[in-house]
mmCIF file of C-alpha atoms in Angstrom:
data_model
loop_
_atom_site.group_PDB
_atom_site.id
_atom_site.type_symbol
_atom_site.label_atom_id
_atom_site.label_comp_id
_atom_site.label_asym_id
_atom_site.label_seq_id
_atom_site.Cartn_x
_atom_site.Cartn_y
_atom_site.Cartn_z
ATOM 1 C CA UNK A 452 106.272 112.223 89.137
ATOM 2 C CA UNK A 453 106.164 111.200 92.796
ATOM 3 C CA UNK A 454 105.030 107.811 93.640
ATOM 4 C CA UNK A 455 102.414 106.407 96.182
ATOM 5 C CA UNK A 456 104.022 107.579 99.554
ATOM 6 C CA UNK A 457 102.858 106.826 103.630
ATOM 7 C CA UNK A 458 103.507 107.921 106.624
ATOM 8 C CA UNK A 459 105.041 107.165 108.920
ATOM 9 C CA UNK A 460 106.992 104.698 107.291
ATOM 10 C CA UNK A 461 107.485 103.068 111.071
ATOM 11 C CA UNK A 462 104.906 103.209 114.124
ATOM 12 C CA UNK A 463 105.611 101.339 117.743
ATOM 13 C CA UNK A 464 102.554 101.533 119.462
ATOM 14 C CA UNK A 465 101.319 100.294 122.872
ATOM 15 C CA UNK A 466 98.540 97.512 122.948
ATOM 16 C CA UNK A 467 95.193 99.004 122.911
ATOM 17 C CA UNK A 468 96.244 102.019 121.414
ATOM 18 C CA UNK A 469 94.815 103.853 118.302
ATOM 19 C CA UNK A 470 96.901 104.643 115.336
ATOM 20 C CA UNK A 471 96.340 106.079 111.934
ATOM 21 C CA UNK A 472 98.387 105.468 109.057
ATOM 22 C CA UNK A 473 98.269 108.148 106.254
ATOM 23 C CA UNK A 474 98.567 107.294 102.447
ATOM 24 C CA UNK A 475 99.011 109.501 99.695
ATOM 25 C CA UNK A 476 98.907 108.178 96.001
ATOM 26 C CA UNK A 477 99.899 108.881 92.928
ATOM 27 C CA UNK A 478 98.620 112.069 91.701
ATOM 28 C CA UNK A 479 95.827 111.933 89.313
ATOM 29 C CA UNK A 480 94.780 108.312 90.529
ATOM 30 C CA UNK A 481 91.520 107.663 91.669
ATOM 31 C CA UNK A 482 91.990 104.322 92.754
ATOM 32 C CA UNK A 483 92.632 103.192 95.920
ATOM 33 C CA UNK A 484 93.719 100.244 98.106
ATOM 34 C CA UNK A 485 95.145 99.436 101.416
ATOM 35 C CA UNK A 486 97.069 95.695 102.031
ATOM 36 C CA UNK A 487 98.646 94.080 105.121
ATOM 37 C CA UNK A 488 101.995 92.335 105.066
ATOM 38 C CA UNK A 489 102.793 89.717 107.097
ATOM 39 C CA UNK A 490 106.298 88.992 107.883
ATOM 40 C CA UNK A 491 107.040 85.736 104.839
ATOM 41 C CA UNK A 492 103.799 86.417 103.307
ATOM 42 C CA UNK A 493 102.195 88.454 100.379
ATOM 43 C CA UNK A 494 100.099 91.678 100.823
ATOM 44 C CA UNK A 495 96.877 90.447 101.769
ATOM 45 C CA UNK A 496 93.840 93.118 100.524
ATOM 46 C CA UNK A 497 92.077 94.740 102.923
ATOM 47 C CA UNK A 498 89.768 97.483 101.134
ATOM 48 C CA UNK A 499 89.652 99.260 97.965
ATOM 49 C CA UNK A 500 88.642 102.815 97.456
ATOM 50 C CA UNK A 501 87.186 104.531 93.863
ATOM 51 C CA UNK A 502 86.881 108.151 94.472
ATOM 52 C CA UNK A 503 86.107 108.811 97.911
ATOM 53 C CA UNK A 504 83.999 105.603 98.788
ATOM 54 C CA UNK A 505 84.604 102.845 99.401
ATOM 55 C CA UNK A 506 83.651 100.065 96.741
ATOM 56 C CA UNK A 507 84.967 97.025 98.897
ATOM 57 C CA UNK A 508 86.111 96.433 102.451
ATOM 58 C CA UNK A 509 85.647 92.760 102.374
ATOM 59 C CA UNK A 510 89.196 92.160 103.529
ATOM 60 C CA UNK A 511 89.157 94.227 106.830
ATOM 61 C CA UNK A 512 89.585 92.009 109.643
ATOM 62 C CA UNK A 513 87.232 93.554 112.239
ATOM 63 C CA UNK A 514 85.522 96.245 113.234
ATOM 64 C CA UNK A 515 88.713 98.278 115.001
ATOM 65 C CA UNK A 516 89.621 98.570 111.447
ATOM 66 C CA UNK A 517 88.467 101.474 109.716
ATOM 67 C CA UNK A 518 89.436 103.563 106.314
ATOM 68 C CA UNK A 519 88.651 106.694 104.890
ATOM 69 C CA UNK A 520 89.396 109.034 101.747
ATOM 70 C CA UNK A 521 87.161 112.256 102.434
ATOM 71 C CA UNK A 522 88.267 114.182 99.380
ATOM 72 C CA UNK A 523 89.394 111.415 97.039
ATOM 73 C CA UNK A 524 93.069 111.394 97.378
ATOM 74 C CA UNK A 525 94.916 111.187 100.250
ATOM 75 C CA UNK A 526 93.442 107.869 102.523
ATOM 76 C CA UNK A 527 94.042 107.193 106.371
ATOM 77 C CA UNK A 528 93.750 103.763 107.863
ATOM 78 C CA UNK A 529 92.661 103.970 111.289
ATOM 79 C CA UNK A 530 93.177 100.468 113.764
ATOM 80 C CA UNK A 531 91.357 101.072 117.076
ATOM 81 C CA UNK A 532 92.375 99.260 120.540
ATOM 82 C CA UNK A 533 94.870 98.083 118.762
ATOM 83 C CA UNK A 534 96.459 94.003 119.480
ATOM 84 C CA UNK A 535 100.195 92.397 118.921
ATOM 85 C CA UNK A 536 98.190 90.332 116.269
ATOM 86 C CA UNK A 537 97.862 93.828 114.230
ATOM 87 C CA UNK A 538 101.777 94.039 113.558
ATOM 88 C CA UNK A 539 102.821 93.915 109.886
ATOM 89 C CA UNK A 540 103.692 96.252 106.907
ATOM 90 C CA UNK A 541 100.624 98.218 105.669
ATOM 91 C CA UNK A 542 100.394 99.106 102.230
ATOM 92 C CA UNK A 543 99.201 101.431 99.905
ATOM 93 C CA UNK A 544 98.578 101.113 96.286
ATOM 94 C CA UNK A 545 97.341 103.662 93.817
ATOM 95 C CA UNK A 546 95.710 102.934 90.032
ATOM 96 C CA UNK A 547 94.383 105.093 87.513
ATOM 97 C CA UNK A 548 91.138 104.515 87.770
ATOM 98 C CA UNK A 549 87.909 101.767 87.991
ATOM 99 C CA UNK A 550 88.839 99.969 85.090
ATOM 100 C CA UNK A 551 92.599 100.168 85.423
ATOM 101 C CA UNK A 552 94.233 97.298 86.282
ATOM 102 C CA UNK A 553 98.083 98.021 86.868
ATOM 103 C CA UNK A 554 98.373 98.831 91.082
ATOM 104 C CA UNK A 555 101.495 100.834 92.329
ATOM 105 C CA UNK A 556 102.600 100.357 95.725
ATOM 106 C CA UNK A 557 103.950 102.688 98.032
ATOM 107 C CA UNK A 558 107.157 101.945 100.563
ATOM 108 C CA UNK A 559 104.305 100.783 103.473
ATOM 109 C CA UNK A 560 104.192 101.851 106.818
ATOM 110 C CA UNK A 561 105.976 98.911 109.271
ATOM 111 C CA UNK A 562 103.448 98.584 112.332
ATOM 112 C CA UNK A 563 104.691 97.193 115.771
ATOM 113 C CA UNK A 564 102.115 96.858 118.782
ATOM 114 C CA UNK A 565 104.318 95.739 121.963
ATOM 115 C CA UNK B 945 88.299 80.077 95.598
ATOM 116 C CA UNK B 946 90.673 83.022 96.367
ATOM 117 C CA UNK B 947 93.790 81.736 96.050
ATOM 118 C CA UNK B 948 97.153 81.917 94.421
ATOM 119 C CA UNK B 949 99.528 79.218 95.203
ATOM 120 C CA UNK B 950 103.529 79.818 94.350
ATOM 121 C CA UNK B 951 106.064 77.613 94.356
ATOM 122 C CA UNK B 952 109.012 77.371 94.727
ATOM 123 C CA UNK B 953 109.465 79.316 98.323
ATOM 124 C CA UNK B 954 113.196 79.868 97.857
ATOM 125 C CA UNK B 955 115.662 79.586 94.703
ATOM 126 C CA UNK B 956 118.971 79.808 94.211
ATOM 127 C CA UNK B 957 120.141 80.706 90.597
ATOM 128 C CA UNK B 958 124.207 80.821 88.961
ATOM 129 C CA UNK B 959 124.303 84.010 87.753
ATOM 130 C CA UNK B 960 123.443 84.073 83.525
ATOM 131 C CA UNK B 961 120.734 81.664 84.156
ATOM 132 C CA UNK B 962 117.499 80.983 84.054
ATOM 133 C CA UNK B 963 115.323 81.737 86.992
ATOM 134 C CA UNK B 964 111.688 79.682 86.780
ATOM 135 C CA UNK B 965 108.941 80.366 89.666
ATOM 136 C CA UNK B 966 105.190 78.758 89.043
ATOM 137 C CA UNK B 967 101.621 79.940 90.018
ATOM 138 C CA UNK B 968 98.005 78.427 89.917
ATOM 139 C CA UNK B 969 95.231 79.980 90.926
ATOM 140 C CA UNK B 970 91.513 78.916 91.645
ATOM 141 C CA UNK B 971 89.155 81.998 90.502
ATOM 142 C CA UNK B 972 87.832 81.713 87.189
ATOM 143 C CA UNK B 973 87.047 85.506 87.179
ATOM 144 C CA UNK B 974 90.179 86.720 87.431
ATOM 145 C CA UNK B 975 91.218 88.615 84.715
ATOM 146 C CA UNK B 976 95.035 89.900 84.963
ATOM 147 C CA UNK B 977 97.644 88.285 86.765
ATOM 148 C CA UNK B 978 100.533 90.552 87.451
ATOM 149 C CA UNK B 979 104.397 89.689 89.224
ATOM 150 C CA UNK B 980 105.955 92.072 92.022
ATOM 151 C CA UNK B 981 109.442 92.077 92.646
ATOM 152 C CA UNK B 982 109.944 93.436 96.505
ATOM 153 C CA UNK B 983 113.363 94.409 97.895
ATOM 154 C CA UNK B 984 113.771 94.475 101.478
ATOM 155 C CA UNK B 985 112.335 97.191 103.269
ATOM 156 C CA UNK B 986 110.384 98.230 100.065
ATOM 157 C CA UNK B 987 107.463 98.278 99.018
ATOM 158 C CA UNK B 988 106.550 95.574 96.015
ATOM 159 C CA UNK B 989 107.241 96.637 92.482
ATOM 160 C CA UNK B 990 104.708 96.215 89.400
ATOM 161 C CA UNK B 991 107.773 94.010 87.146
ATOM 162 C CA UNK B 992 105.625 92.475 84.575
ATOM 163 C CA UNK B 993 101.838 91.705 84.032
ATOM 164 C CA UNK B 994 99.128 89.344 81.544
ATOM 165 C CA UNK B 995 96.029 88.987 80.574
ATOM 166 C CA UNK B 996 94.538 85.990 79.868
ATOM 167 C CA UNK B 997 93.908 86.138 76.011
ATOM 168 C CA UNK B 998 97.579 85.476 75.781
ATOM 169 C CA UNK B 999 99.549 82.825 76.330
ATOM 170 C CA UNK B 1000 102.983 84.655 76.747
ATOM 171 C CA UNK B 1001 104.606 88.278 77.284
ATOM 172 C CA UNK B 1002 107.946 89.198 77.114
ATOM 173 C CA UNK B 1003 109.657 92.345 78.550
ATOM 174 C CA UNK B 1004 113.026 92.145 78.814
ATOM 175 C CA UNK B 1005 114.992 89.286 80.309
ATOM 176 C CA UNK B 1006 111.496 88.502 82.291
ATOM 177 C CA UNK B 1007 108.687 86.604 80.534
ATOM 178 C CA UNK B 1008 105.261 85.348 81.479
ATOM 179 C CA UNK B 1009 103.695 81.598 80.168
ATOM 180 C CA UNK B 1010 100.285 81.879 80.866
ATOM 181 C CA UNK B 1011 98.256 78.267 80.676
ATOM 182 C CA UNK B 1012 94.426 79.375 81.411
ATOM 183 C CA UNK B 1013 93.211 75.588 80.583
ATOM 184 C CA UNK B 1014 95.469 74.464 83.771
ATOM 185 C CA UNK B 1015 94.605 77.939 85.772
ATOM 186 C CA UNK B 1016 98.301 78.244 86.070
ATOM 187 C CA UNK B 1017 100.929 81.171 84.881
ATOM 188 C CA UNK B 1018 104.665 81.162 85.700
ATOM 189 C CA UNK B 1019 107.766 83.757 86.022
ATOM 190 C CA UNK B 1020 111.123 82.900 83.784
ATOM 191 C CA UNK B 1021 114.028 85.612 84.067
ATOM 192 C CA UNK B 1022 116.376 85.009 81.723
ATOM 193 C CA UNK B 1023 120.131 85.482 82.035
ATOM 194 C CA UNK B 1024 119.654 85.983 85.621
ATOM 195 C CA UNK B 1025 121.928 88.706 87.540
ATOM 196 C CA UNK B 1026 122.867 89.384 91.290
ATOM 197 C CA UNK B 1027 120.697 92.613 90.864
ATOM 198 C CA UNK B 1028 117.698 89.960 90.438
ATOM 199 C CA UNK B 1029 118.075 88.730 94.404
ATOM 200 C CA UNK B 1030 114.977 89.815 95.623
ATOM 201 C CA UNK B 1031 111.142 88.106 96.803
ATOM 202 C CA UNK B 1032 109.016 87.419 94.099
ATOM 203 C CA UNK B 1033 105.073 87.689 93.898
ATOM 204 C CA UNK B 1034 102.468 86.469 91.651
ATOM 205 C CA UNK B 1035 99.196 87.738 92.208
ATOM 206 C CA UNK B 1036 95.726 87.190 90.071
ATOM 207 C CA UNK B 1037 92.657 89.253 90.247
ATOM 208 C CA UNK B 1038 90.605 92.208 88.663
ATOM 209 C CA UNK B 1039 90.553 96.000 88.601
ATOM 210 C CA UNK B 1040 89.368 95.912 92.446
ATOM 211 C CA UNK B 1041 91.854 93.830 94.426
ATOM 212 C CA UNK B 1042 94.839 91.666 93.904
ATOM 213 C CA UNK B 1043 95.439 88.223 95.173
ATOM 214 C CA UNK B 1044 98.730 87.289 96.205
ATOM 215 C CA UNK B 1045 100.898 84.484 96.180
ATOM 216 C CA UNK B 1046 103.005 83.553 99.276
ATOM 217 C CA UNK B 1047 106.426 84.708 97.491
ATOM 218 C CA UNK B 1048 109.499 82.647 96.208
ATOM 219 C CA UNK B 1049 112.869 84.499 97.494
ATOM 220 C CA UNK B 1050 115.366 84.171 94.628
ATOM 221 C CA UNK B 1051 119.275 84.511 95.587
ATOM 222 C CA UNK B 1052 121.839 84.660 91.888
ATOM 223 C CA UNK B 1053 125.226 84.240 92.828
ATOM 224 C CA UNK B 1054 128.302 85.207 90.939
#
């Protein structure tokens, strides 16, 4: 059983740039949820999928952030114009289901903007 | 409302004893509070988790005291070893996000 993976696992991007990073979770789980990692600091949420929509975005910074999961699996996180403020892990976590409560991270994706 | 507050940031630990790291949290409505262990360069690891209709689980060498009259919950890992080293984070919340703690990095030396 393979566990939550992403890709890349590192990105160096330009400021202003546009980058997506690519999640794919554990199969068979339909729930979904993307965190930022400051360096020092605990995954902070940022939004939370269940099947393909998503049920709560409240943690998403801006509007340059953006996240989708067309077909109810694998989940891109897309940053647009992107700032040196953006830098940090991103992480993906998979759970069973809506009224699961154990989340299983994958190895994030380390973001740099220069 | 949100948040988890950890303490201690950093601990140091003799190996074969007992590691202790504390968290309180504000929000009534969570409903599970779970600990991640994170190695560098990985991503965190579900180590032990409670609900609060208990007052204490035990897995292992790693427990959870759960205090829901104080809104607090603490980490003790018993017989600690080297392997242990790692960050540390408590988190509360529900079935649609977690809220973390800031971490506690625990060092066990020989």
């Amino acid at each position: 059983g393979a566990g939550v993976s992403q890709t890349p696992s590192n990105k160096v991007t330009e400021k202003g740039k546009y980058v997506e990073l690519r999640c794919d979770p554990i199969s068979g789980h339909t729930a979904l949820y993307w965190y930022r990692q400051s360096l020092g600091q605990g995954p902070e949420f940022l939004i939370y999928f269940q099947g393909t929509g998503a049920a709560d975005d409240s943690g998403l910074p801006n509007d340059r952030f953006f996240a989708v999961r067309p077909e109810g699996s694998v989940s891109t996180l897309k940053i647009q114009r992107t700032e040196r403020g953006d830098s940090a892990v991103y992480l993906c976590a998979s759970s069973l289901g809506a009224t699961a409560y154990e989340q299983y991270f994958g190895p994030g994706t380390r973001l740099t903007v220069t | 409302q949100q948040q988890v507050k950890q303490s201690p940031q950093s601990l140091i630990v003799q190996k074969g004893g007992i590691s202790i790291i504390n968290c309180a949290y504000e929000n009534t409505a969570f409903d599970y509070f779970p600990w991640y262990q994170q190695f560098p360069g990985k991503g965190p690891a579900l180590l032990i988790a409670i609900r609060p209709d208990v007052s204490e689980k035990k897995e292992g060498r790693f427990t959870i005291s759960f205090n829901k009259s104080a809104k607090q919950f603490s980490l003790h890992i018993m017989d600690s070893q080297p392997g242990d080293s790692a960050t540390y984070f408590c988190a509360g919340g529900r079935t649609d996000k977690l809220i973390f703690g800031t971490g506690t990095r625990l060092q066990v030396f020989p």
